[in-house]
């Protein structure tokens, strides 16, 4: 895995962790759309990761059966 992919994965995880912690601290009572910008950034990074992994888009990457070989 390239360094660029690792950095993207770290950024996605940081965004996901921030949203999860903020939801837990707020007991799930966040305003509608409170995380929309962060979620859009996470989606953009995920698309970039898919392109670097030689997929057309993130949907194709997520549904690639080769990713699950040996994980069953």
Short mmCIF file of N, CA, C and O in Angstrom, two decimals:
data_model
loop_
_atom_site.label_atom_id
_atom_site.label_comp_id
_atom_site.label_asym_id
_atom_site.label_seq_id
_atom_site.Cartn_x
_atom_site.Cartn_y
_atom_site.Cartn_z
N UNK A 1 0.85 -1.18 0.00
CA UNK A 1 0.00 0.00 0.00
C UNK A 1 0.89 1.24 0.00
O UNK A 1 1.85 1.32 0.75
N UNK A 2 0.54 2.17 -0.82
CA UNK A 2 1.36 3.36 -0.92
C UNK A 2 1.12 4.29 0.26
O UNK A 2 0.11 4.21 0.95
N UNK A 3 2.06 5.18 0.45
CA UNK A 3 1.95 6.14 1.55
C UNK A 3 0.71 7.03 1.37
O UNK A 3 0.03 7.36 2.32
N UNK A 4 0.42 7.39 0.12
CA UNK A 4 -0.72 8.25 -0.16
C UNK A 4 -2.03 7.56 0.25
O UNK A 4 -2.91 8.18 0.84
N UNK A 5 -2.14 6.27 -0.03
CA UNK A 5 -3.34 5.52 0.36
C UNK A 5 -3.46 5.47 1.88
O UNK A 5 -4.55 5.62 2.44
N UNK A 6 -2.34 5.24 2.56
CA UNK A 6 -2.35 5.18 4.02
C UNK A 6 -2.80 6.51 4.62
O UNK A 6 -3.56 6.54 5.59
N UNK A 7 -2.33 7.60 4.04
CA UNK A 7 -2.72 8.93 4.53
C UNK A 7 -4.22 9.17 4.32
O UNK A 7 -4.88 9.73 5.19
N UNK A 8 -4.74 8.75 3.19
CA UNK A 8 -6.17 8.91 2.92
C UNK A 8 -6.98 8.09 3.91
O UNK A 8 -7.98 8.57 4.46
N UNK A 9 -6.56 6.86 4.17
CA UNK A 9 -7.27 6.01 5.12
C UNK A 9 -7.25 6.63 6.51
O UNK A 9 -8.26 6.63 7.21
N UNK A 10 -6.12 7.19 6.92
CA UNK A 10 -6.03 7.86 8.22
C UNK A 10 -7.00 9.03 8.31
O UNK A 10 -7.65 9.24 9.33
N UNK A 11 -7.10 9.82 7.23
CA UNK A 11 -8.00 10.96 7.21
C UNK A 11 -9.46 10.52 7.30
O UNK A 11 -10.26 11.11 8.03
N UNK A 12 -9.81 9.47 6.56
CA UNK A 12 -11.18 8.94 6.61
C UNK A 12 -11.51 8.45 8.00
O UNK A 12 -12.58 8.72 8.55
N UNK A 13 -10.59 7.70 8.61
CA UNK A 13 -10.80 7.19 9.96
C UNK A 13 -10.93 8.33 10.97
O UNK A 13 -11.75 8.26 11.89
N UNK A 14 -10.13 9.38 10.81
CA UNK A 14 -10.21 10.53 11.73
C UNK A 14 -11.57 11.20 11.63
O UNK A 14 -12.17 11.56 12.66
N UNK A 15 -12.08 11.37 10.42
CA UNK A 15 -13.40 11.97 10.24
C UNK A 15 -14.48 11.09 10.86
O UNK A 15 -15.35 11.57 11.59
N UNK A 16 -14.42 9.78 10.57
CA UNK A 16 -15.41 8.85 11.12
C UNK A 16 -15.36 8.83 12.65
O UNK A 16 -16.42 8.81 13.30
N UNK A 17 -14.16 8.83 13.21
CA UNK A 17 -14.02 8.83 14.67
C UNK A 17 -14.57 10.11 15.29
O UNK A 17 -15.25 10.07 16.32
N UNK A 18 -14.29 11.25 14.66
CA UNK A 18 -14.80 12.52 15.17
C UNK A 18 -16.32 12.53 15.19
O UNK A 18 -16.94 12.91 16.19
N UNK A 19 -16.94 12.08 14.09
CA UNK A 19 -18.40 12.06 14.01
C UNK A 19 -18.98 11.13 15.07
O UNK A 19 -19.94 11.49 15.78
N UNK A 20 -18.39 9.95 15.22
CA UNK A 20 -18.89 8.98 16.19
C UNK A 20 -18.78 9.51 17.62
O UNK A 20 -19.72 9.42 18.41
N UNK A 21 -17.64 10.09 17.96
CA UNK A 21 -17.44 10.63 19.31
C UNK A 21 -18.38 11.80 19.56
O UNK A 21 -18.99 11.90 20.63
N UNK A 22 -18.53 12.68 18.58
CA UNK A 22 -19.42 13.83 18.74
C UNK A 22 -20.87 13.38 18.93
O UNK A 22 -21.60 13.95 19.74
N UNK A 23 -21.27 12.34 18.20
CA UNK A 23 -22.64 11.81 18.37
C UNK A 23 -22.82 11.21 19.76
O UNK A 23 -23.87 11.37 20.38
N UNK A 24 -21.81 10.51 20.25
CA UNK A 24 -21.91 9.92 21.58
C UNK A 24 -21.97 10.99 22.66
O UNK A 24 -22.74 10.89 23.60
N UNK A 25 -21.16 12.04 22.51
CA UNK A 25 -21.17 13.12 23.50
C UNK A 25 -22.48 13.91 23.47
O UNK A 25 -22.92 14.42 24.49
N UNK A 26 -23.09 13.99 22.30
CA UNK A 26 -24.36 14.71 22.17
C UNK A 26 -25.56 13.81 22.31
O UNK A 26 -26.69 14.24 22.07
N UNK A 27 -25.34 12.58 22.69
CA UNK A 27 -26.42 11.59 22.87
C UNK A 27 -27.26 11.41 21.61
O UNK A 27 -28.45 11.10 21.68
N UNK A 28 -26.67 11.64 20.46
CA UNK A 28 -27.37 11.43 19.19
C UNK A 28 -28.29 12.57 18.80
O UNK A 28 -29.08 12.45 17.88
N UNK A 29 -28.23 13.70 19.51
CA UNK A 29 -29.10 14.83 19.23
C UNK A 29 -28.38 15.93 18.47
O UNK A 29 -28.29 17.06 18.93
N UNK A 30 -27.86 15.60 17.29
CA UNK A 30 -27.18 16.63 16.50
C UNK A 30 -28.18 17.26 15.55
O UNK A 30 -29.15 16.63 15.15
N UNK A 31 -27.97 18.52 15.18
CA UNK A 31 -28.86 19.17 14.22
C UNK A 31 -28.78 18.48 12.86
O UNK A 31 -27.75 17.90 12.51
N UNK A 32 -29.85 18.56 12.11
CA UNK A 32 -29.88 17.94 10.80
C UNK A 32 -28.80 18.55 9.91
O UNK A 32 -28.66 19.77 9.84
N UNK A 33 -28.01 17.71 9.30
CA UNK A 33 -26.95 18.17 8.41
C UNK A 33 -25.70 18.65 9.12
O UNK A 33 -24.83 19.26 8.50
N UNK A 34 -25.59 18.36 10.41
CA UNK A 34 -24.44 18.84 11.18
C UNK A 34 -23.12 18.27 10.66
O UNK A 34 -22.10 18.93 10.75
N UNK A 35 -23.16 17.09 10.12
CA UNK A 35 -21.94 16.44 9.66
C UNK A 35 -21.86 16.33 8.14
O UNK A 35 -21.01 15.62 7.62
N UNK A 36 -22.72 17.02 7.43
CA UNK A 36 -22.79 16.85 5.99
C UNK A 36 -21.47 17.22 5.30
O UNK A 36 -21.02 16.52 4.39
N UNK A 37 -20.81 18.29 5.74
CA UNK A 37 -19.54 18.67 5.13
C UNK A 37 -18.46 17.62 5.39
O UNK A 37 -17.67 17.29 4.50
N UNK A 38 -18.43 17.10 6.62
CA UNK A 38 -17.45 16.07 6.95
C UNK A 38 -17.73 14.79 6.17
O UNK A 38 -16.79 14.13 5.69
N UNK A 39 -19.00 14.43 6.03
CA UNK A 39 -19.36 13.23 5.28
C UNK A 39 -19.02 13.39 3.81
O UNK A 39 -18.57 12.44 3.16
N UNK A 40 -19.22 14.58 3.26
CA UNK A 40 -18.85 14.83 1.87
C UNK A 40 -17.34 14.72 1.67
O UNK A 40 -16.87 14.16 0.68
N UNK A 41 -16.58 15.24 2.63
CA UNK A 41 -15.12 15.14 2.55
C UNK A 41 -14.68 13.68 2.64
O UNK A 41 -13.79 13.23 1.91
N UNK A 42 -15.32 12.91 3.51
CA UNK A 42 -15.01 11.49 3.64
C UNK A 42 -15.33 10.75 2.35
O UNK A 42 -14.55 9.92 1.88
N UNK A 43 -16.47 11.06 1.74
CA UNK A 43 -16.83 10.44 0.46
C UNK A 43 -15.84 10.80 -0.63
O UNK A 43 -15.46 9.95 -1.45
N UNK A 44 -15.41 12.06 -0.66
CA UNK A 44 -14.43 12.50 -1.66
C UNK A 44 -13.11 11.75 -1.49
O UNK A 44 -12.51 11.27 -2.45
N UNK A 45 -12.68 11.61 -0.24
CA UNK A 45 -11.44 10.88 0.04
C UNK A 45 -11.58 9.40 -0.34
O UNK A 45 -10.63 8.79 -0.85
N UNK A 46 -12.76 8.83 -0.10
CA UNK A 46 -12.98 7.42 -0.44
C UNK A 46 -12.94 7.23 -1.95
O UNK A 46 -12.40 6.23 -2.44
N UNK A 47 -13.49 8.19 -2.69
CA UNK A 47 -13.41 8.12 -4.16
C UNK A 47 -11.96 8.20 -4.62
O UNK A 47 -11.54 7.49 -5.53
N UNK A 48 -11.19 9.07 -3.99
CA UNK A 48 -9.78 9.21 -4.33
C UNK A 48 -9.03 7.91 -4.03
O UNK A 48 -8.19 7.48 -4.83
N UNK A 49 -9.35 7.27 -2.92
CA UNK A 49 -8.73 5.99 -2.58
C UNK A 49 -9.07 4.92 -3.62
O UNK A 49 -8.20 4.14 -4.01
N UNK A 50 -10.31 4.92 -4.08
CA UNK A 50 -10.71 3.96 -5.12
C UNK A 50 -9.92 4.18 -6.40
O UNK A 50 -9.47 3.22 -7.03
N UNK A 51 -9.75 5.43 -6.79
CA UNK A 51 -8.99 5.74 -8.00
C UNK A 51 -7.53 5.29 -7.87
O UNK A 51 -6.96 4.73 -8.79
N UNK A 52 -6.94 5.53 -6.69
CA UNK A 52 -5.56 5.10 -6.47
C UNK A 52 -5.44 3.58 -6.44
O UNK A 52 -4.37 3.03 -6.70
N UNK A 53 -6.54 2.90 -6.13
CA UNK A 53 -6.54 1.43 -6.08
C UNK A 53 -6.96 0.82 -7.43
O UNK A 53 -7.26 -0.36 -7.51
N UNK A 54 -7.03 1.66 -8.46
CA UNK A 54 -7.31 1.24 -9.83
C UNK A 54 -8.74 0.75 -10.03
O UNK A 54 -8.99 -0.17 -10.81
N UNK A 55 -9.69 1.35 -9.33
CA UNK A 55 -11.11 1.10 -9.53
C UNK A 55 -11.72 2.31 -10.21
O UNK A 55 -11.20 3.42 -10.10
N UNK A 56 -12.85 2.11 -10.87
CA UNK A 56 -13.53 3.22 -11.53
C UNK A 56 -14.15 4.17 -10.51
O UNK A 56 -14.15 5.38 -10.71
N UNK A 57 -14.70 3.60 -9.45
CA UNK A 57 -15.34 4.40 -8.41
C UNK A 57 -15.37 3.61 -7.10
O UNK A 57 -14.98 2.44 -7.05
N UNK A 58 -15.86 4.24 -6.05
CA UNK A 58 -15.88 3.60 -4.74
C UNK A 58 -16.86 2.44 -4.68
O UNK A 58 -16.65 1.47 -3.97
N UNK A 59 -17.95 2.53 -5.44
CA UNK A 59 -18.93 1.44 -5.46
C UNK A 59 -18.28 0.15 -5.97
O UNK A 59 -18.46 -0.91 -5.38
N UNK A 60 -17.52 0.28 -7.05
CA UNK A 60 -16.83 -0.88 -7.61
C UNK A 60 -15.83 -1.45 -6.61
O UNK A 60 -15.70 -2.66 -6.46
N UNK A 61 -15.13 -0.58 -5.90
CA UNK A 61 -14.15 -1.03 -4.92
C UNK A 61 -14.83 -1.77 -3.76
O UNK A 61 -14.37 -2.82 -3.32
N UNK A 62 -15.95 -1.24 -3.28
CA UNK A 62 -16.64 -1.85 -2.15
C UNK A 62 -17.26 -3.20 -2.49
O UNK A 62 -17.44 -4.04 -1.63
N UNK A 63 -17.60 -3.40 -3.75
CA UNK A 63 -18.26 -4.64 -4.15
C UNK A 63 -17.35 -5.61 -4.89
O UNK A 63 -17.82 -6.53 -5.54
N UNK A 64 -16.06 -5.40 -4.77
CA UNK A 64 -15.09 -6.31 -5.37
C UNK A 64 -14.95 -7.53 -4.48
O UNK A 64 -14.55 -7.42 -3.32
N UNK A 65 -15.27 -8.69 -5.01
CA UNK A 65 -15.24 -9.92 -4.22
C UNK A 65 -13.83 -10.30 -3.79
O UNK A 65 -13.64 -11.00 -2.80
N UNK A 66 -12.83 -9.83 -4.50
CA UNK A 66 -11.44 -10.16 -4.15
C UNK A 66 -11.05 -9.58 -2.79
O UNK A 66 -10.13 -10.07 -2.16
N UNK A 67 -11.71 -8.53 -2.36
CA UNK A 67 -11.39 -7.90 -1.07
C UNK A 67 -11.71 -8.83 0.10
O UNK A 67 -11.18 -8.68 1.18
N UNK A 68 -12.63 -9.78 -0.13
CA UNK A 68 -13.10 -10.61 0.97
C UNK A 68 -12.49 -12.01 0.99
O UNK A 68 -12.83 -12.82 1.82
N UNK A 69 -11.57 -12.28 0.07
CA UNK A 69 -10.91 -13.59 0.05
C UNK A 69 -10.06 -13.72 1.31
O UNK A 69 -9.27 -12.85 1.66
N UNK A 70 -10.25 -14.80 2.03
CA UNK A 70 -9.48 -15.06 3.24
C UNK A 70 -10.05 -14.39 4.48
O UNK A 70 -9.53 -14.56 5.56
N UNK A 71 -11.13 -13.66 4.36
CA UNK A 71 -11.73 -12.99 5.50
C UNK A 71 -12.96 -13.72 6.01
O UNK A 71 -13.64 -13.26 6.89
N UNK A 72 -13.26 -14.85 5.43
CA UNK A 72 -14.47 -15.59 5.82
C UNK A 72 -14.20 -16.55 6.91
O UNK A 72 -13.25 -16.98 7.31
#
